[in-house]
PDB file of C-alpha atoms in Angstrom:
ATOM      1  CA  MET A  82      37.610 -30.350  -5.716  1.00  0.00           C
ATOM      2  CA  LEU A  83      35.652 -31.512  -2.488  1.00  0.00           C
ATOM      3  CA  TYR A  84      36.431 -28.218  -0.806  1.00  0.00           C
ATOM      4  CA  SER A  85      34.921 -26.198  -3.738  1.00  0.00           C
ATOM      5  CA  LYS A  86      31.812 -28.240  -3.734  1.00  0.00           C
ATOM      6  CA  ILE A  87      31.423 -27.753   0.056  1.00  0.00           C
ATOM      7  CA  LEU A  88      32.157 -24.042  -0.395  1.00  0.00           C
ATOM      8  CA  SER A  89      29.528 -23.933  -3.169  1.00  0.00           C
ATOM      9  CA  VAL A  90      26.931 -25.604  -1.105  1.00  0.00           C
ATOM     10  CA  PHE A  91      27.659 -23.253   1.837  1.00  0.00           C
ATOM     11  CA  VAL A  92      27.415 -20.206  -0.335  1.00  0.00           C
ATOM     12  CA  LEU A  93      23.994 -21.505  -1.686  1.00  0.00           C
ATOM     13  CA  ILE A  94      22.565 -22.133   1.696  1.00  0.00           C
ATOM     14  CA  LEU A  95      23.811 -18.637   2.843  1.00  0.00           C
ATOM     15  CA  ALA A  96      22.174 -16.971  -0.185  1.00  0.00           C
ATOM     16  CA  VAL A  97      18.846 -18.754   0.400  1.00  0.00           C
ATOM     17  CA  SER A  98      18.804 -17.958   4.143  1.00  0.00           C
ATOM     18  CA  THR A  99      19.588 -14.252   3.289  1.00  0.00           C
ATOM     19  CA  VAL A 100      16.584 -14.173   0.925  1.00  0.00           C
ATOM     20  CA  GLU A 101      14.229 -15.525   3.459  1.00  0.00           C
ATOM     21  CA  ALA A 102      15.393 -13.001   6.094  1.00  0.00           C
ATOM     22  CA  SER A 103      15.164 -10.100   3.674  1.00  0.00           C
ATOM     23  CA  PRO A 104      13.501  -6.914   4.923  1.00  0.00           C
ATOM     24  CA  LEU A 105      11.484  -6.866   1.699  1.00  0.00           C
ATOM     25  CA  ASN A 106       9.368  -9.816   3.143  1.00  0.00           C
ATOM     26  CA  LYS A 107       8.080  -7.587   5.880  1.00  0.00           C
ATOM     27  CA  ILE A 108       7.148  -3.975   6.409  1.00  0.00           C
ATOM     28  CA  PRO A 109       9.719  -1.703   8.034  1.00  0.00           C
ATOM     29  CA  GLU A 110       8.534  -0.246  11.323  1.00  0.00           C
ATOM     30  CA  LYS A 111       8.429   3.263   9.863  1.00  0.00           C
ATOM     31  CA  PHE A 112       5.227   2.288   7.742  1.00  0.00           C
ATOM     32  CA  LEU A 113       3.357   1.180  10.969  1.00  0.00           C
ATOM     33  CA  GLY A 114       1.058   3.573  12.928  1.00  0.00           C
ATOM     34  CA  LYS A 115      -1.849   5.745  12.368  1.00  0.00           C
ATOM     35  CA  PHE A 116      -1.782   8.365   9.736  1.00  0.00           C
ATOM     36  CA  LYS A 117      -4.288  11.182   8.999  1.00  0.00           C
ATOM     37  CA  LEU A 118      -4.664  12.882   5.595  1.00  0.00           C
ATOM     38  CA  GLU A 119      -3.315  16.468   5.906  1.00  0.00           C
ATOM     39  CA  LYS A 120      -2.960  17.649   2.295  1.00  0.00           C
ATOM     40  CA  SER A 121      -3.240  16.605  -1.385  1.00  0.00           C
ATOM     41  CA  GLU A 122      -1.520  17.647  -4.520  1.00  0.00           C
ATOM     42  CA  ASN A 123      -3.282  17.173  -7.886  1.00  0.00           C
ATOM     43  CA  PHE A 124      -5.759  14.681  -6.587  1.00  0.00           C
ATOM     44  CA  ASP A 125      -8.890  16.138  -8.253  1.00  0.00           C
ATOM     45  CA  ALA A 126      -7.033  16.085 -11.690  1.00  0.00           C
ATOM     46  CA  TYR A 127      -5.974  12.368 -11.016  1.00  0.00           C
ATOM     47  CA  LEU A 128      -9.722  11.466 -10.169  1.00  0.00           C
ATOM     48  CA  LYS A 129     -10.901  13.374 -13.409  1.00  0.00           C
ATOM     49  CA  SER A 130      -8.376  11.345 -15.369  1.00  0.00           C
ATOM     50  CA  LYS A 131     -10.071   8.159 -13.986  1.00  0.00           C
ATOM     51  CA  GLY A 132     -13.438   9.474 -15.395  1.00  0.00           C
ATOM     52  CA  LEU A 133     -15.121  10.426 -12.104  1.00  0.00           C
ATOM     53  CA  PRO A 134     -17.883  13.006 -12.340  1.00  0.00           C
ATOM     54  CA  TRP A 135     -17.252  16.450 -10.794  1.00  0.00           C
ATOM     55  CA  VAL A 136     -19.641  15.962  -7.733  1.00  0.00           C
ATOM     56  CA  LEU A 137     -18.205  12.650  -6.892  1.00  0.00           C
ATOM     57  CA  ARG A 138     -14.649  14.104  -7.130  1.00  0.00           C
ATOM     58  CA  LYS A 139     -15.508  16.872  -4.809  1.00  0.00           C
ATOM     59  CA  ILE A 140     -16.933  14.467  -2.202  1.00  0.00           C
ATOM     60  CA  ILE A 141     -13.825  12.250  -2.460  1.00  0.00           C
ATOM     61  CA  CYS A 142     -11.449  15.226  -2.208  1.00  0.00           C
ATOM     62  CA  ALA A 143     -13.290  16.668   0.864  1.00  0.00           C
ATOM     63  CA  ALA A 144     -13.453  13.253   2.587  1.00  0.00           C
ATOM     64  CA  PRO A 145     -11.417  12.885   5.898  1.00  0.00           C
ATOM     65  CA  VAL A 146      -9.144   9.852   5.583  1.00  0.00           C
ATOM     66  CA  THR A 147      -7.064   8.047   8.179  1.00  0.00           C
ATOM     67  CA  TYR A 148      -4.955   4.950   7.443  1.00  0.00           C
ATOM     68  CA  VAL A 149      -3.722   2.498  10.082  1.00  0.00           C
ATOM     69  CA  PHE A 150      -1.184   0.024   9.204  1.00  0.00           C
ATOM     70  CA  LYS A 151      -0.401  -2.517  11.876  1.00  0.00           C
ATOM     71  CA  GLN A 152       0.824  -5.996  12.566  1.00  0.00           C
ATOM     72  CA  GLY A 153      -1.828  -8.682  11.725  1.00  0.00           C
ATOM     73  CA  ASN A 154      -3.054 -11.267  14.198  1.00  0.00           C
ATOM     74  CA  GLU A 155      -0.772 -14.092  12.690  1.00  0.00           C
ATOM     75  CA  GLU A 156       2.986 -14.116  12.273  1.00  0.00           C
ATOM     76  CA  GLY A 157       4.135 -12.190   9.159  1.00  0.00           C
ATOM     77  CA  THR A 158       0.780 -10.697   8.454  1.00  0.00           C
ATOM     78  CA  TYR A 159      -0.369  -7.044   8.480  1.00  0.00           C
ATOM     79  CA  THR A 160      -3.756  -5.185   8.694  1.00  0.00           C
ATOM     80  CA  ASP A 161      -4.674  -1.995   6.959  1.00  0.00           C
ATOM     81  CA  VAL A 162      -7.699  -0.016   8.269  1.00  0.00           C
ATOM     82  CA  ILE A 163      -9.035   2.895   6.276  1.00  0.00           C
ATOM     83  CA  ILE A 164     -11.207   5.245   8.167  1.00  0.00           C
ATOM     84  CA  SER A 165     -13.277   7.793   6.303  1.00  0.00           C
ATOM     85  CA  TYR A 166     -17.129   8.055   6.041  1.00  0.00           C
ATOM     86  CA  THR A 167     -17.002   4.242   6.392  1.00  0.00           C
ATOM     87  CA  THR A 168     -14.320   1.999   7.702  1.00  0.00           C
ATOM     88  CA  THR A 169     -12.609  -0.520   5.441  1.00  0.00           C
ATOM     89  CA  THR A 170     -10.422  -3.197   6.997  1.00  0.00           C
ATOM     90  CA  TYR A 171      -7.996  -5.505   5.022  1.00  0.00           C
ATOM     91  CA  PRO A 172      -6.991  -7.968   7.741  1.00  0.00           C
ATOM     92  CA  ASN A 173      -4.014 -10.370   7.955  1.00  0.00           C
ATOM     93  CA  TRP A 174      -2.430 -10.030   4.579  1.00  0.00           C
ATOM     94  CA  LYS A 175       1.101 -10.905   3.674  1.00  0.00           C
ATOM     95  CA  ILE A 176       3.555  -9.144   1.490  1.00  0.00           C
ATOM     96  CA  ASP A 177       3.146 -10.266  -2.119  1.00  0.00           C
ATOM     97  CA  GLY A 178       0.023 -12.285  -1.162  1.00  0.00           C
ATOM     98  CA  THR A 179      -3.062 -11.386  -3.047  1.00  0.00           C
ATOM     99  CA  PHE A 180      -6.419 -11.217  -1.380  1.00  0.00           C
ATOM    100  CA  GLU A 181      -9.973  -9.936  -2.132  1.00  0.00           C
ATOM    101  CA  GLY A 182     -11.358  -6.917  -0.328  1.00  0.00           C
ATOM    102  CA  GLU A 183     -13.930  -4.251  -0.848  1.00  0.00           C
ATOM    103  CA  GLY A 184     -12.572  -1.150  -2.503  1.00  0.00           C
ATOM    104  CA  MET A 185     -13.560   2.370  -1.689  1.00  0.00           C
ATOM    105  CA  ASP A 186     -15.811   2.241  -4.754  1.00  0.00           C
ATOM    106  CA  GLY A 187     -17.805  -0.541  -3.154  1.00  0.00           C
ATOM    107  CA  THR A 188     -16.693  -3.272  -5.624  1.00  0.00           C
ATOM    108  CA  THR A 189     -14.534  -6.252  -4.790  1.00  0.00           C
ATOM    109  CA  HIS A 190     -10.874  -5.793  -5.653  1.00  0.00           C
ATOM    110  CA  ARG A 191      -7.955  -8.273  -5.759  1.00  0.00           C
ATOM    111  CA  ILE A 192      -5.217  -6.480  -3.692  1.00  0.00           C
ATOM    112  CA  THR A 193      -1.574  -7.063  -3.317  1.00  0.00           C
ATOM    113  CA  PHE A 194       0.914  -5.259  -1.091  1.00  0.00           C
ATOM    114  CA  SER A 195       4.550  -5.487  -1.949  1.00  0.00           C
ATOM    115  CA  MET A 196       7.805  -4.072  -0.785  1.00  0.00           C
ATOM    116  CA  PRO A 197       9.935  -3.420  -3.841  1.00  0.00           C
ATOM    117  CA  ASP A 198      12.596  -1.804  -1.605  1.00  0.00           C
ATOM    118  CA  GLU A 199      13.021  -0.827   2.011  1.00  0.00           C
ATOM    119  CA  ASN A 200      11.629   2.702   1.452  1.00  0.00           C
ATOM    120  CA  THR A 201       8.561   1.890  -0.688  1.00  0.00           C
ATOM    121  CA  LEU A 202       5.327  -0.069   0.029  1.00  0.00           C
ATOM    122  CA  THR A 203       3.190  -0.653  -3.054  1.00  0.00           C
ATOM    123  CA  GLU A 204      -0.566  -1.326  -3.046  1.00  0.00           C
ATOM    124  CA  HIS A 205      -2.016  -2.792  -6.306  1.00  0.00           C
ATOM    125  CA  HIS A 206      -5.773  -3.020  -6.849  1.00  0.00           C
ATOM    126  CA  ASP A 207      -7.269  -5.057  -9.608  1.00  0.00           C
ATOM    127  CA  GLU A 208     -10.869  -3.916 -10.027  1.00  0.00           C
ATOM    128  CA  TYR A 209     -11.669  -7.057 -11.974  1.00  0.00           C
ATOM    129  CA  GLN A 210     -15.443  -6.501 -11.565  1.00  0.00           C
ATOM    130  CA  ILE A 211     -15.274  -3.306 -13.658  1.00  0.00           C
ATOM    131  CA  GLU A 212     -15.096  -3.901 -17.419  1.00  0.00           C
ATOM    132  CA  SER A 213     -12.605  -1.210 -18.340  1.00  0.00           C
ATOM    133  CA  ALA A 214      -9.086  -0.714 -19.610  1.00  0.00           C
ATOM    134  CA  ASP A 215      -8.707   1.505 -16.672  1.00  0.00           C
ATOM    135  CA  ASN A 216      -9.495  -1.009 -13.926  1.00  0.00           C
ATOM    136  CA  GLN A 217      -5.971  -1.174 -12.209  1.00  0.00           C
ATOM    137  CA  GLU A 218      -4.693   1.077  -9.359  1.00  0.00           C
ATOM    138  CA  LEU A 219      -1.209   1.263  -8.062  1.00  0.00           C
ATOM    139  CA  TYR A 220      -0.324   3.323  -5.012  1.00  0.00           C
ATOM    140  CA  HIS A 221       3.218   3.908  -3.764  1.00  0.00           C
ATOM    141  CA  TRP A 222       3.706   4.642  -0.258  1.00  0.00           C
ATOM    142  CA  THR A 223       6.895   6.191   1.095  1.00  0.00           C
ATOM    143  CA  ARG A 224       7.889   7.982   4.330  1.00  0.00           C
ATOM    144  CA  GLU A 225       8.969  11.692   4.465  1.00  0.00           C
ATOM    145  CA  GLY A 226       9.630  12.716   8.086  1.00  0.00           C
ATOM    146  CA  ASP A 227       6.300  12.340   9.971  1.00  0.00           C
ATOM    147  CA  TYR A 228       4.361  11.824   6.640  1.00  0.00           C
ATOM    148  CA  LEU A 229       3.293   8.718   4.965  1.00  0.00           C
ATOM    149  CA  VAL A 230       3.072   9.887   1.274  1.00  0.00           C
ATOM    150  CA  GLN A 231       0.704   8.160  -1.176  1.00  0.00           C
ATOM    151  CA  THR A 232       1.678   8.675  -4.820  1.00  0.00           C
ATOM    152  CA  MET A 233      -0.657   7.537  -7.772  1.00  0.00           C
ATOM    153  CA  SER A 234      -0.579   8.117 -11.358  1.00  0.00           C
ATOM    154  CA  ASN A 235      -3.021   7.621 -14.367  1.00  0.00           C
ATOM    155  CA  LYS A 236      -2.640   8.851 -17.929  1.00  0.00           C
ATOM    156  CA  GLY A 237       0.238  11.030 -17.159  1.00  0.00           C
ATOM    157  CA  ILE A 238      -1.345  12.624 -14.172  1.00  0.00           C
ATOM    158  CA  THR A 239       0.373  12.104 -10.849  1.00  0.00           C
ATOM    159  CA  ALA A 240      -1.153  12.966  -7.449  1.00  0.00           C
ATOM    160  CA  LYS A 241       0.279  12.870  -4.015  1.00  0.00           C
ATOM    161  CA  ARG A 242      -1.340  12.637  -0.700  1.00  0.00           C
ATOM    162  CA  TRP A 243       0.415  13.392   2.602  1.00  0.00           C
ATOM    163  CA  HIS A 244      -0.886  11.493   5.753  1.00  0.00           C
ATOM    164  CA  LYS A 245       0.622  12.901   8.981  1.00  0.00           C
ATOM    165  CA  LEU A 246       1.636  10.295  11.685  1.00  0.00           C
ATOM    166  CA  VAL A 247      -0.693  10.787  14.607  1.00  0.00           C
ATOM    167  CA  GLN A 248      -0.053   7.586  16.550  1.00  0.00           C
ATOM    168  CA  GLU A 249       3.007   5.353  16.606  1.00  0.00           C
ATOM    169  CA  LYS A 250       2.406   1.606  15.930  1.00  0.00           C
ATOM    170  CA  ASN A 251       0.511  -0.345  18.769  1.00  0.00           C
TER     171      ASN A 251
END
């Protein structure tokens, strides 16, 4: 009886320590680096499904975009830098931690990055300042060879954008 209690406590401690050391609490190295947009698939249709006017869609589709995912300044944090016509930086965020940052639309978003598995990074934007049933964005990031692939869907329309690795992590 005593041995089974000791064994149960040991298994519980082992389980808890395994959860804390899980790779899902940090971003795998393959997601870190500088990635430049190279091609898109179905992106204009996706933006149209979001209700964006034709002229704005054309400007967004033509915009050069570079993403930089890197370690943050503090232990267990990351920084995402988006370089386009302007530069947007989301500094020192943690996996599953929600923070406020400016979205590409100029409004304040509540943003959460998560790692549902070791091959997928998700980025959720709650555009809470916009009164609309369509104020949520969810991006899935995966790696395919030298590419960081961004997948997004809205109203049955799925778009993909391939960002080529141009610089390994710093």
